Amino acid sequence: MPPEKSWTIKSRNEFAYVRKQCALFACHFGCPHKREVELSIAITELLTNALKFGTKAHLTIQYLESPRRCLQITVADNGPGFDNVELALQDGYSEGRFLSEDDAIRDRHGLGYGLGAVKRLTDQMSICNASEGGARATIWKWLPDR
């Protein structure tokens, strides 16, 4: 298997396929099942946000050996980017504001975990506004030594 794969996603209908392909990729490189599930949740949340604010997302998954064995996943979108990255990483912050108890869960389109949960589910995370527009999130999941 090549050490890198990528997809352009334009619809939520493509999430399951891309998640499954990422899970197979992770399994091939020795990712334990629990970490694979955490990775799938993180990928779903990142793709949901990307398509919520943009019209397409580009996901790349890579296997890296240095500085340590890991999977690196980057999701880039063509949306407006973040007004405040630090706020976006806080629990309960969504769509430019903190959600209240009055916000109906049924009105939400993501998993409801938010970027803060993505950060907790992964070993390292970086989020930024892309110089070409949109936002880019990169997450890393460490793999056990062989």
PDB file of N, CA and C in Angstrom, residues 44-138:
ATOM      1  N   THR A  44     -14.622  12.285  10.604  1.00  0.00           N
ATOM      2  CA  THR A  44     -16.017  12.658  10.336  1.00  0.00           C
ATOM      3  C   THR A  44     -16.282  14.092  10.769  1.00  0.00           C
ATOM      4  N   GLU A  45     -15.808  14.457  11.945  1.00  0.00           N
ATOM      5  CA  GLU A  45     -16.036  15.824  12.441  1.00  0.00           C
ATOM      6  C   GLU A  45     -15.342  16.849  11.550  1.00  0.00           C
ATOM      7  N   LEU A  46     -14.108  16.574  11.140  1.00  0.00           N
ATOM      8  CA  LEU A  46     -13.391  17.518  10.276  1.00  0.00           C
ATOM      9  C   LEU A  46     -14.075  17.654   8.915  1.00  0.00           C
ATOM     10  N   LEU A  47     -14.505  16.541   8.338  1.00  0.00           N
ATOM     11  CA  LEU A  47     -15.199  16.605   7.042  1.00  0.00           C
ATOM     12  C   LEU A  47     -16.540  17.312   7.162  1.00  0.00           C
ATOM     13  N   THR A  48     -17.258  17.056   8.257  1.00  0.00           N
ATOM     14  CA  THR A  48     -18.544  17.730   8.479  1.00  0.00           C
ATOM     15  C   THR A  48     -18.352  19.234   8.512  1.00  0.00           C
ATOM     16  N   ASN A  49     -17.351  19.683   9.274  1.00  0.00           N
ATOM     17  CA  ASN A  49     -17.083  21.126   9.342  1.00  0.00           C
ATOM     18  C   ASN A  49     -16.676  21.676   7.985  1.00  0.00           C
ATOM     19  N   ALA A  50     -15.839  20.938   7.267  1.00  0.00           N
ATOM     20  CA  ALA A  50     -15.361  21.410   5.969  1.00  0.00           C
ATOM     21  C   ALA A  50     -16.517  21.618   4.992  1.00  0.00           C
ATOM     22  N   LEU A  51     -17.461  20.677   4.964  1.00  0.00           N
ATOM     23  CA  LEU A  51     -18.577  20.799   4.024  1.00  0.00           C
ATOM     24  C   LEU A  51     -19.697  21.689   4.555  1.00  0.00           C
ATOM     25  N   LYS A  52     -19.691  21.935   5.843  1.00  0.00           N
ATOM     26  CA  LYS A  52     -20.671  22.857   6.420  1.00  0.00           C
ATOM     27  C   LYS A  52     -20.353  24.296   6.007  1.00  0.00           C
ATOM     28  N   PHE A  53     -19.058  24.584   5.912  1.00  0.00           N
ATOM     29  CA  PHE A  53     -18.644  25.960   5.629  1.00  0.00           C
ATOM     30  C   PHE A  53     -18.065  26.151   4.235  1.00  0.00           C
ATOM     31  N   GLY A  54     -17.811  25.067   3.517  1.00  0.00           N
ATOM     32  CA  GLY A  54     -17.275  25.142   2.156  1.00  0.00           C
ATOM     33  C   GLY A  54     -18.046  24.211   1.240  1.00  0.00           C
ATOM     34  N   THR A  55     -17.663  24.161  -0.012  1.00  0.00           N
ATOM     35  CA  THR A  55     -18.366  23.306  -0.975  1.00  0.00           C
ATOM     36  C   THR A  55     -17.615  22.015  -1.253  1.00  0.00           C
ATOM     37  N   LYS A  56     -16.370  21.932  -0.787  1.00  0.00           N
ATOM     38  CA  LYS A  56     -15.614  20.691  -0.957  1.00  0.00           C
ATOM     39  C   LYS A  56     -14.502  20.634   0.077  1.00  0.00           C
ATOM     40  N   ALA A  57     -14.026  19.413   0.292  1.00  0.00           N
ATOM     41  CA  ALA A  57     -12.917  19.184   1.215  1.00  0.00           C
ATOM     42  C   ALA A  57     -11.920  18.273   0.517  1.00  0.00           C
ATOM     43  N   HIS A  58     -10.668  18.455   0.865  1.00  0.00           N
ATOM     44  CA  HIS A  58      -9.627  17.571   0.348  1.00  0.00           C
ATOM     45  C   HIS A  58      -8.969  16.918   1.557  1.00  0.00           C
ATOM     46  N   LEU A  59      -9.006  15.574   1.605  1.00  0.00           N
ATOM     47  CA  LEU A  59      -8.420  14.830   2.712  1.00  0.00           C
ATOM     48  C   LEU A  59      -7.228  14.042   2.200  1.00  0.00           C
ATOM     49  N   THR A  60      -6.131  14.146   2.931  1.00  0.00           N
ATOM     50  CA  THR A  60      -4.937  13.352   2.645  1.00  0.00           C
ATOM     51  C   THR A  60      -4.559  12.617   3.912  1.00  0.00           C
ATOM     52  N   ILE A  61      -4.306  11.311   3.777  1.00  0.00           N
ATOM     53  CA  ILE A  61      -3.809  10.513   4.897  1.00  0.00           C
ATOM     54  C   ILE A  61      -2.438   9.980   4.500  1.00  0.00           C
ATOM     55  N   GLN A  62      -1.488  10.133   5.422  1.00  0.00           N
ATOM     56  CA  GLN A  62      -0.109   9.705   5.162  1.00  0.00           C
ATOM     57  C   GLN A  62       0.396   8.858   6.315  1.00  0.00           C
ATOM     58  N   TYR A  63       1.224   7.891   5.961  1.00  0.00           N
ATOM     59  CA  TYR A  63       1.961   7.129   6.964  1.00  0.00           C
ATOM     60  C   TYR A  63       3.355   7.738   7.032  1.00  0.00           C
ATOM     61  N   LEU A  64       3.776   8.106   8.254  1.00  0.00           N
ATOM     62  CA  LEU A  64       5.103   8.686   8.465  1.00  0.00           C
ATOM     63  C   LEU A  64       5.878   7.831   9.461  1.00  0.00           C
ATOM     64  N   GLU A  65       7.165   7.716   9.236  1.00  0.00           N
ATOM     65  CA  GLU A  65       8.029   6.975  10.167  1.00  0.00           C
ATOM     66  C   GLU A  65       8.850   7.901  11.051  1.00  0.00           C
ATOM     67  N   SER A  66       8.984   9.146  10.643  1.00  0.00           N
ATOM     68  CA  SER A  66       9.846  10.065  11.374  1.00  0.00           C
ATOM     69  C   SER A  66       9.098  11.376  11.603  1.00  0.00           C
ATOM     70  N   PRO A  67       9.160  11.965  12.761  1.00  0.00           N
ATOM     71  CA  PRO A  67      10.042  11.643  13.879  1.00  0.00           C
ATOM     72  C   PRO A  67       9.571  10.427  14.679  1.00  0.00           C
ATOM     73  N   ARG A  68       8.325   9.971  14.453  1.00  0.00           N
ATOM     74  CA  ARG A  68       7.863   8.720  15.050  1.00  0.00           C
ATOM     75  C   ARG A  68       6.774   8.148  14.163  1.00  0.00           C
ATOM     76  N   ARG A  69       6.536   6.839  14.299  1.00  0.00           N
ATOM     77  CA  ARG A  69       5.501   6.206  13.472  1.00  0.00           C
ATOM     78  C   ARG A  69       4.139   6.817  13.776  1.00  0.00           C
ATOM     79  N   CYS A  70       3.487   7.312  12.716  1.00  0.00           N
ATOM     80  CA  CYS A  70       2.174   7.914  12.918  1.00  0.00           C
ATOM     81  C   CYS A  70       1.410   7.985  11.605  1.00  0.00           C
ATOM     82  N   LEU A  71       0.142   8.301  11.745  1.00  0.00           N
ATOM     83  CA  LEU A  71      -0.690   8.655  10.607  1.00  0.00           C
ATOM     84  C   LEU A  71      -0.921  10.152  10.698  1.00  0.00           C
ATOM     85  N   GLN A  72      -0.774  10.823   9.580  1.00  0.00           N
ATOM     86  CA  GLN A  72      -1.028  12.263   9.507  1.00  0.00           C
ATOM     87  C   GLN A  72      -2.186  12.464   8.539  1.00  0.00           C
ATOM     88  N   ILE A  73      -3.225  13.133   9.010  1.00  0.00           N
ATOM     89  CA  ILE A  73      -4.410  13.387   8.191  1.00  0.00           C
ATOM     90  C   ILE A  73      -4.589  14.893   8.089  1.00  0.00           C
ATOM     91  N   THR A  74      -4.708  15.369   6.856  1.00  0.00           N
ATOM     92  CA  THR A  74      -4.954  16.785   6.617  1.00  0.00           C
ATOM     93  C   THR A  74      -6.270  16.933   5.878  1.00  0.00           C
ATOM     94  N   VAL A  75      -7.124  17.814   6.389  1.00  0.00           N
ATOM     95  CA  VAL A  75      -8.388  18.152   5.732  1.00  0.00           C
ATOM     96  C   VAL A  75      -8.352  19.646   5.449  1.00  0.00           C
ATOM     97  N   ALA A  76      -8.498  19.988   4.178  1.00  0.00           N
ATOM     98  CA  ALA A  76      -8.524  21.394   3.759  1.00  0.00           C
ATOM     99  C   ALA A  76      -9.859  21.666   3.082  1.00  0.00           C
ATOM    100  N   ASP A  77     -10.394  22.857   3.294  1.00  0.00           N
ATOM    101  CA  ASP A  77     -11.660  23.210   2.660  1.00  0.00           C
ATOM    102  C   ASP A  77     -11.542  24.552   1.943  1.00  0.00           C
ATOM    103  N   ASN A  78     -12.609  24.935   1.276  1.00  0.00           N
ATOM    104  CA  ASN A  78     -12.633  26.207   0.555  1.00  0.00           C
ATOM    105  C   ASN A  78     -13.632  27.175   1.187  1.00  0.00           C
ATOM    106  N   GLY A  79     -13.884  26.999   2.462  1.00  0.00           N
ATOM    107  CA  GLY A  79     -14.807  27.884   3.180  1.00  0.00           C
ATOM    108  C   GLY A  79     -14.140  29.193   3.572  1.00  0.00           C
ATOM    109  N   PRO A  80     -14.775  29.945   4.470  1.00  0.00           N
ATOM    110  CA  PRO A  80     -14.267  31.267   4.858  1.00  0.00           C
ATOM    111  C   PRO A  80     -13.095  31.241   5.846  1.00  0.00           C
ATOM    112  N   GLY A  81     -12.772  30.081   6.406  1.00  0.00           N
ATOM    113  CA  GLY A  81     -11.715  30.015   7.414  1.00  0.00           C
ATOM    114  C   GLY A  81     -12.272  30.343   8.788  1.00  0.00           C
ATOM    115  N   PHE A  82     -11.379  30.486   9.754  1.00  0.00           N
ATOM    116  CA  PHE A  82     -11.773  30.734  11.139  1.00  0.00           C
ATOM    117  C   PHE A  82     -11.570  32.186  11.508  1.00  0.00           C
ATOM    118  N   ASP A  83     -12.561  32.757  12.216  1.00  0.00           N
ATOM    119  CA  ASP A  83     -12.374  34.097  12.778  1.00  0.00           C
ATOM    120  C   ASP A  83     -11.406  34.027  13.947  1.00  0.00           C
ATOM    121  N   ASN A  84     -11.523  32.951  14.739  1.00  0.00           N
ATOM    122  CA  ASN A  84     -10.687  32.799  15.919  1.00  0.00           C
ATOM    123  C   ASN A  84     -10.446  31.310  16.157  1.00  0.00           C
ATOM    124  N   VAL A  85      -9.270  30.836  15.818  1.00  0.00           N
ATOM    125  CA  VAL A  85      -8.946  29.408  15.927  1.00  0.00           C
ATOM    126  C   VAL A  85      -9.030  28.933  17.374  1.00  0.00           C
ATOM    127  N   GLU A  86      -8.546  29.716  18.326  1.00  0.00           N
ATOM    128  CA  GLU A  86      -8.560  29.306  19.732  1.00  0.00           C
ATOM    129  C   GLU A  86      -9.989  29.091  20.227  1.00  0.00           C
ATOM    130  N   LEU A  87     -10.898  29.981  19.852  1.00  0.00           N
ATOM    131  CA  LEU A  87     -12.301  29.800  20.246  1.00  0.00           C
ATOM    132  C   LEU A  87     -12.889  28.553  19.591  1.00  0.00           C
ATOM    133  N   ALA A  88     -12.558  28.323  18.333  1.00  0.00           N
ATOM    134  CA  ALA A  88     -13.095  27.174  17.602  1.00  0.00           C
ATOM    135  C   ALA A  88     -12.729  25.856  18.262  1.00  0.00           C
ATOM    136  N   LEU A  89     -11.637  25.813  19.003  1.00  0.00           N
ATOM    137  CA  LEU A  89     -11.188  24.589  19.663  1.00  0.00           C
ATOM    138  C   LEU A  89     -11.844  24.367  21.032  1.00  0.00           C
ATOM    139  N   GLN A  90     -12.642  25.336  21.497  1.00  0.00           N
ATOM    140  CA  GLN A  90     -13.263  25.200  22.809  1.00  0.00           C
ATOM    141  C   GLN A  90     -14.569  24.417  22.703  1.00  0.00           C
ATOM    142  N   ASP A  91     -14.823  23.594  23.707  1.00  0.00           N
ATOM    143  CA  ASP A  91     -16.067  22.833  23.758  1.00  0.00           C
ATOM    144  C   ASP A  91     -17.261  23.778  23.777  1.00  0.00           C
ATOM    145  N   GLY A  92     -18.292  23.415  23.028  1.00  0.00           N
ATOM    146  CA  GLY A  92     -19.524  24.203  23.010  1.00  0.00           C
ATOM    147  C   GLY A  92     -19.508  25.360  22.032  1.00  0.00           C
ATOM    148  N   TYR A  93     -18.399  25.587  21.353  1.00  0.00           N
ATOM    149  CA  TYR A  93     -18.304  26.687  20.403  1.00  0.00           C
ATOM    150  C   TYR A  93     -18.594  26.149  19.009  1.00  0.00           C
ATOM    151  N   SER A  94     -19.550  26.763  18.334  1.00  0.00           N
ATOM    152  CA  SER A  94     -19.927  26.308  17.000  1.00  0.00           C
ATOM    153  C   SER A  94     -20.495  27.467  16.208  1.00  0.00           C
ATOM    154  N   GLU A  95     -20.177  27.520  14.952  1.00  0.00           N
ATOM    155  CA  GLU A  95     -20.720  28.530  14.040  1.00  0.00           C
ATOM    156  C   GLU A  95     -20.513  29.954  14.558  1.00  0.00           C
ATOM    157  N   GLY A  96     -19.347  30.206  15.132  1.00  0.00           N
ATOM    158  CA  GLY A  96     -19.014  31.556  15.565  1.00  0.00           C
ATOM    159  C   GLY A  96     -19.582  31.984  16.901  1.00  0.00           C
ATOM    160  N   ARG A  97     -20.097  31.038  17.683  1.00  0.00           N
ATOM    161  CA  ARG A  97     -20.671  31.387  18.988  1.00  0.00           C
ATOM    162  C   ARG A  97     -20.694  30.156  19.886  1.00  0.00           C
ATOM    163  N   PHE A  98     -20.899  30.397  21.173  1.00  0.00           N
ATOM    164  CA  PHE A  98     -21.086  29.285  22.098  1.00  0.00           C
ATOM    165  C   PHE A  98     -22.549  28.861  22.045  1.00  0.00           C
ATOM    166  N   LEU A  99     -22.778  27.566  21.914  1.00  0.00           N
ATOM    167  CA  LEU A  99     -24.141  27.056  21.866  1.00  0.00           C
ATOM    168  C   LEU A  99     -24.767  27.135  23.244  1.00  0.00           C
ATOM    169  N   SER A 100     -26.060  27.350  23.256  1.00  0.00           N
ATOM    170  CA  SER A 100     -26.791  27.401  24.524  1.00  0.00           C
ATOM    171  C   SER A 100     -27.655  26.157  24.657  1.00  0.00           C
ATOM    172  N   GLU A 101     -28.263  26.012  25.827  1.00  0.00           N
ATOM    173  CA  GLU A 101     -29.173  24.887  26.056  1.00  0.00           C
ATOM    174  C   GLU A 101     -30.372  24.974  25.120  1.00  0.00           C
ATOM    175  N   ASP A 102     -30.690  26.164  24.633  1.00  0.00           N
ATOM    176  CA  ASP A 102     -31.844  26.348  23.753  1.00  0.00           C
ATOM    177  C   ASP A 102     -31.581  25.901  22.319  1.00  0.00           C
ATOM    178  N   ASP A 103     -30.315  25.691  21.962  1.00  0.00           N
ATOM    179  CA  ASP A 103     -29.993  25.239  20.613  1.00  0.00           C
ATOM    180  C   ASP A 103     -30.429  23.783  20.469  1.00  0.00           C
ATOM    181  N   ALA A 104     -31.334  23.539  19.554  1.00  0.00           N
ATOM    182  CA  ALA A 104     -31.868  22.190  19.362  1.00  0.00           C
ATOM    183  C   ALA A 104     -30.806  21.284  18.753  1.00  0.00           C
ATOM    184  N   ILE A 105     -30.593  20.138  19.359  1.00  0.00           N
ATOM    185  CA  ILE A 105     -29.626  19.171  18.851  1.00  0.00           C
ATOM    186  C   ILE A 105     -30.011  18.730  17.446  1.00  0.00           C
ATOM    187  N   ARG A 106     -31.306  18.634  17.168  1.00  0.00           N
ATOM    188  CA  ARG A 106     -31.747  18.176  15.854  1.00  0.00           C
ATOM    189  C   ARG A 106     -31.353  19.151  14.747  1.00  0.00           C
ATOM    190  N   ASP A 107     -31.073  20.407  15.092  1.00  0.00           N
ATOM    191  CA  ASP A 107     -30.693  21.402  14.091  1.00  0.00           C
ATOM    192  C   ASP A 107     -29.217  21.325  13.725  1.00  0.00           C
ATOM    193  N   ARG A 108     -28.450  20.558  14.491  1.00  0.00           N
ATOM    194  CA  ARG A 108     -27.017  20.441  14.219  1.00  0.00           C
ATOM    195  C   ARG A 108     -26.789  19.395  13.148  1.00  0.00           C
ATOM    196  N   HIS A 109     -25.749  19.592  12.341  1.00  0.00           N
ATOM    197  CA  HIS A 109     -25.481  18.680  11.237  1.00  0.00           C
ATOM    198  C   HIS A 109     -24.254  17.821  11.461  1.00  0.00           C
ATOM    199  N   GLY A 110     -23.437  18.121  12.441  1.00  0.00           N
ATOM    200  CA  GLY A 110     -22.237  17.335  12.711  1.00  0.00           C
ATOM    201  C   GLY A 110     -22.528  16.262  13.741  1.00  0.00           C
ATOM    202  N   LEU A 111     -21.472  15.659  14.238  1.00  0.00           N
ATOM    203  CA  LEU A 111     -21.629  14.663  15.284  1.00  0.00           C
ATOM    204  C   LEU A 111     -21.890  15.321  16.630  1.00  0.00           C
ATOM    205  N   GLY A 112     -21.635  16.621  16.732  1.00  0.00           N
ATOM    206  CA  GLY A 112     -21.856  17.329  17.962  1.00  0.00           C
ATOM    207  C   GLY A 112     -20.664  17.319  18.895  1.00  0.00           C
ATOM    208  N   TYR A 113     -19.535  16.790  18.447  1.00  0.00           N
ATOM    209  CA  TYR A 113     -18.352  16.714  19.299  1.00  0.00           C
ATOM    210  C   TYR A 113     -17.504  17.973  19.208  1.00  0.00           C
ATOM    211  N   GLY A 114     -17.426  18.582  18.050  1.00  0.00           N
ATOM    212  CA  GLY A 114     -16.668  19.801  17.875  1.00  0.00           C
ATOM    213  C   GLY A 114     -15.174  19.569  17.728  1.00  0.00           C
ATOM    214  N   LEU A 115     -14.489  20.633  17.407  1.00  0.00           N
ATOM    215  CA  LEU A 115     -13.054  20.553  17.172  1.00  0.00           C
ATOM    216  C   LEU A 115     -12.270  20.269  18.449  1.00  0.00           C
ATOM    217  N   GLY A 116     -12.797  20.681  19.591  1.00  0.00           N
ATOM    218  CA  GLY A 116     -12.139  20.362  20.863  1.00  0.00           C
ATOM    219  C   GLY A 116     -12.053  18.854  21.070  1.00  0.00           C
ATOM    220  N   ALA A 117     -13.106  18.146  20.705  1.00  0.00           N
ATOM    221  CA  ALA A 117     -13.096  16.684  20.823  1.00  0.00           C
ATOM    222  C   ALA A 117     -12.125  16.067  19.825  1.00  0.00           C
ATOM    223  N   VAL A 118     -12.043  16.644  18.629  1.00  0.00           N
ATOM    224  CA  VAL A 118     -11.076  16.148  17.644  1.00  0.00           C
ATOM    225  C   VAL A 118      -9.673  16.247  18.231  1.00  0.00           C
ATOM    226  N   LYS A 119      -9.408  17.362  18.881  1.00  0.00           N
ATOM    227  CA  LYS A 119      -8.093  17.554  19.505  1.00  0.00           C
ATOM    228  C   LYS A 119      -7.834  16.500  20.581  1.00  0.00           C
ATOM    229  N   ARG A 120      -8.871  16.167  21.374  1.00  0.00           N
ATOM    230  CA  ARG A 120      -8.708  15.159  22.429  1.00  0.00           C
ATOM    231  C   ARG A 120      -8.575  13.751  21.869  1.00  0.00           C
ATOM    232  N   LEU A 121      -9.203  13.484  20.734  1.00  0.00           N
ATOM    233  CA  LEU A 121      -9.173  12.141  20.145  1.00  0.00           C
ATOM    234  C   LEU A 121      -7.879  11.843  19.392  1.00  0.00           C
ATOM    235  N   THR A 122      -7.083  12.865  19.164  1.00  0.00           N
ATOM    236  CA  THR A 122      -5.850  12.688  18.404  1.00  0.00           C
ATOM    237  C   THR A 122      -4.645  13.014  19.286  1.00  0.00           C
ATOM    238  N   ASP A 123      -3.471  12.676  18.806  1.00  0.00           N
ATOM    239  CA  ASP A 123      -2.262  12.912  19.596  1.00  0.00           C
ATOM    240  C   ASP A 123      -1.690  14.305  19.389  1.00  0.00           C
ATOM    241  N   GLN A 124      -2.006  14.891  18.270  1.00  0.00           N
ATOM    242  CA  GLN A 124      -1.540  16.243  17.977  1.00  0.00           C
ATOM    243  C   GLN A 124      -2.479  16.826  16.933  1.00  0.00           C
ATOM    244  N   MET A 125      -2.683  18.148  16.983  1.00  0.00           N
ATOM    245  CA  MET A 125      -3.591  18.800  16.038  1.00  0.00           C
ATOM    246  C   MET A 125      -3.097  20.198  15.735  1.00  0.00           C
ATOM    247  N   SER A 126      -3.250  20.570  14.488  1.00  0.00           N
ATOM    248  CA  SER A 126      -2.912  21.927  14.051  1.00  0.00           C
ATOM    249  C   SER A 126      -4.038  22.421  13.155  1.00  0.00           C
ATOM    250  N   ILE A 127      -4.513  23.626  13.433  1.00  0.00           N
ATOM    251  CA  ILE A 127      -5.575  24.229  12.611  1.00  0.00           C
ATOM    252  C   ILE A 127      -5.123  25.623  12.222  1.00  0.00           C
ATOM    253  N   CYS A 128      -5.378  25.971  10.972  1.00  0.00           N
ATOM    254  CA  CYS A 128      -5.020  27.313  10.526  1.00  0.00           C
ATOM    255  C   CYS A 128      -5.907  27.717   9.353  1.00  0.00           C
ATOM    256  N   ASN A 129      -5.915  28.995   9.082  1.00  0.00           N
ATOM    257  CA  ASN A 129      -6.530  29.491   7.865  1.00  0.00           C
ATOM    258  C   ASN A 129      -5.505  29.312   6.761  1.00  0.00           C
ATOM    259  N   ALA A 130      -5.938  28.733   5.652  1.00  0.00           N
ATOM    260  CA  ALA A 130      -5.033  28.476   4.534  1.00  0.00           C
ATOM    261  C   ALA A 130      -4.744  29.763   3.783  1.00  0.00           C
ATOM    262  N   SER A 131      -3.517  29.913   3.337  1.00  0.00           N
ATOM    263  CA  SER A 131      -3.137  31.143   2.617  1.00  0.00           C
ATOM    264  C   SER A 131      -3.937  31.313   1.333  1.00  0.00           C
ATOM    265  N   GLU A 132      -4.364  30.197   0.736  1.00  0.00           N
ATOM    266  CA  GLU A 132      -5.145  30.271  -0.500  1.00  0.00           C
ATOM    267  C   GLU A 132      -6.643  30.382  -0.231  1.00  0.00           C
ATOM    268  N   GLY A 133      -7.025  30.571   1.032  1.00  0.00           N
ATOM    269  CA  GLY A 133      -8.429  30.649   1.420  1.00  0.00           C
ATOM    270  C   GLY A 133      -8.864  29.342   2.051  1.00  0.00           C
ATOM    271  N   GLY A 134      -9.908  29.408   2.843  1.00  0.00           N
ATOM    272  CA  GLY A 134     -10.390  28.215   3.521  1.00  0.00           C
ATOM    273  C   GLY A 134      -9.600  27.926   4.784  1.00  0.00           C
ATOM    274  N   ALA A 135      -9.818  26.750   5.307  1.00  0.00           N
ATOM    275  CA  ALA A 135      -9.141  26.329   6.535  1.00  0.00           C
ATOM    276  C   ALA A 135      -8.458  24.996   6.289  1.00  0.00           C
ATOM    277  N   ARG A 136      -7.443  24.728   7.107  1.00  0.00           N
ATOM    278  CA  ARG A 136      -6.721  23.460   7.017  1.00  0.00           C
ATOM    279  C   ARG A 136      -6.504  22.937   8.429  1.00  0.00           C
ATOM    280  N   ALA A 137      -6.894  21.677   8.632  1.00  0.00           N
ATOM    281  CA  ALA A 137      -6.672  21.007   9.909  1.00  0.00           C
ATOM    282  C   ALA A 137      -5.802  19.789   9.651  1.00  0.00           C
ATOM    283  N   THR A 138      -4.781  19.631  10.464  1.00  0.00           N
ATOM    284  CA  THR A 138      -3.916  18.453  10.378  1.00  0.00           C
ATOM    285  C   THR A 138      -3.918  17.790  11.735  1.00  0.00           C
TER     286      THR A 138
END
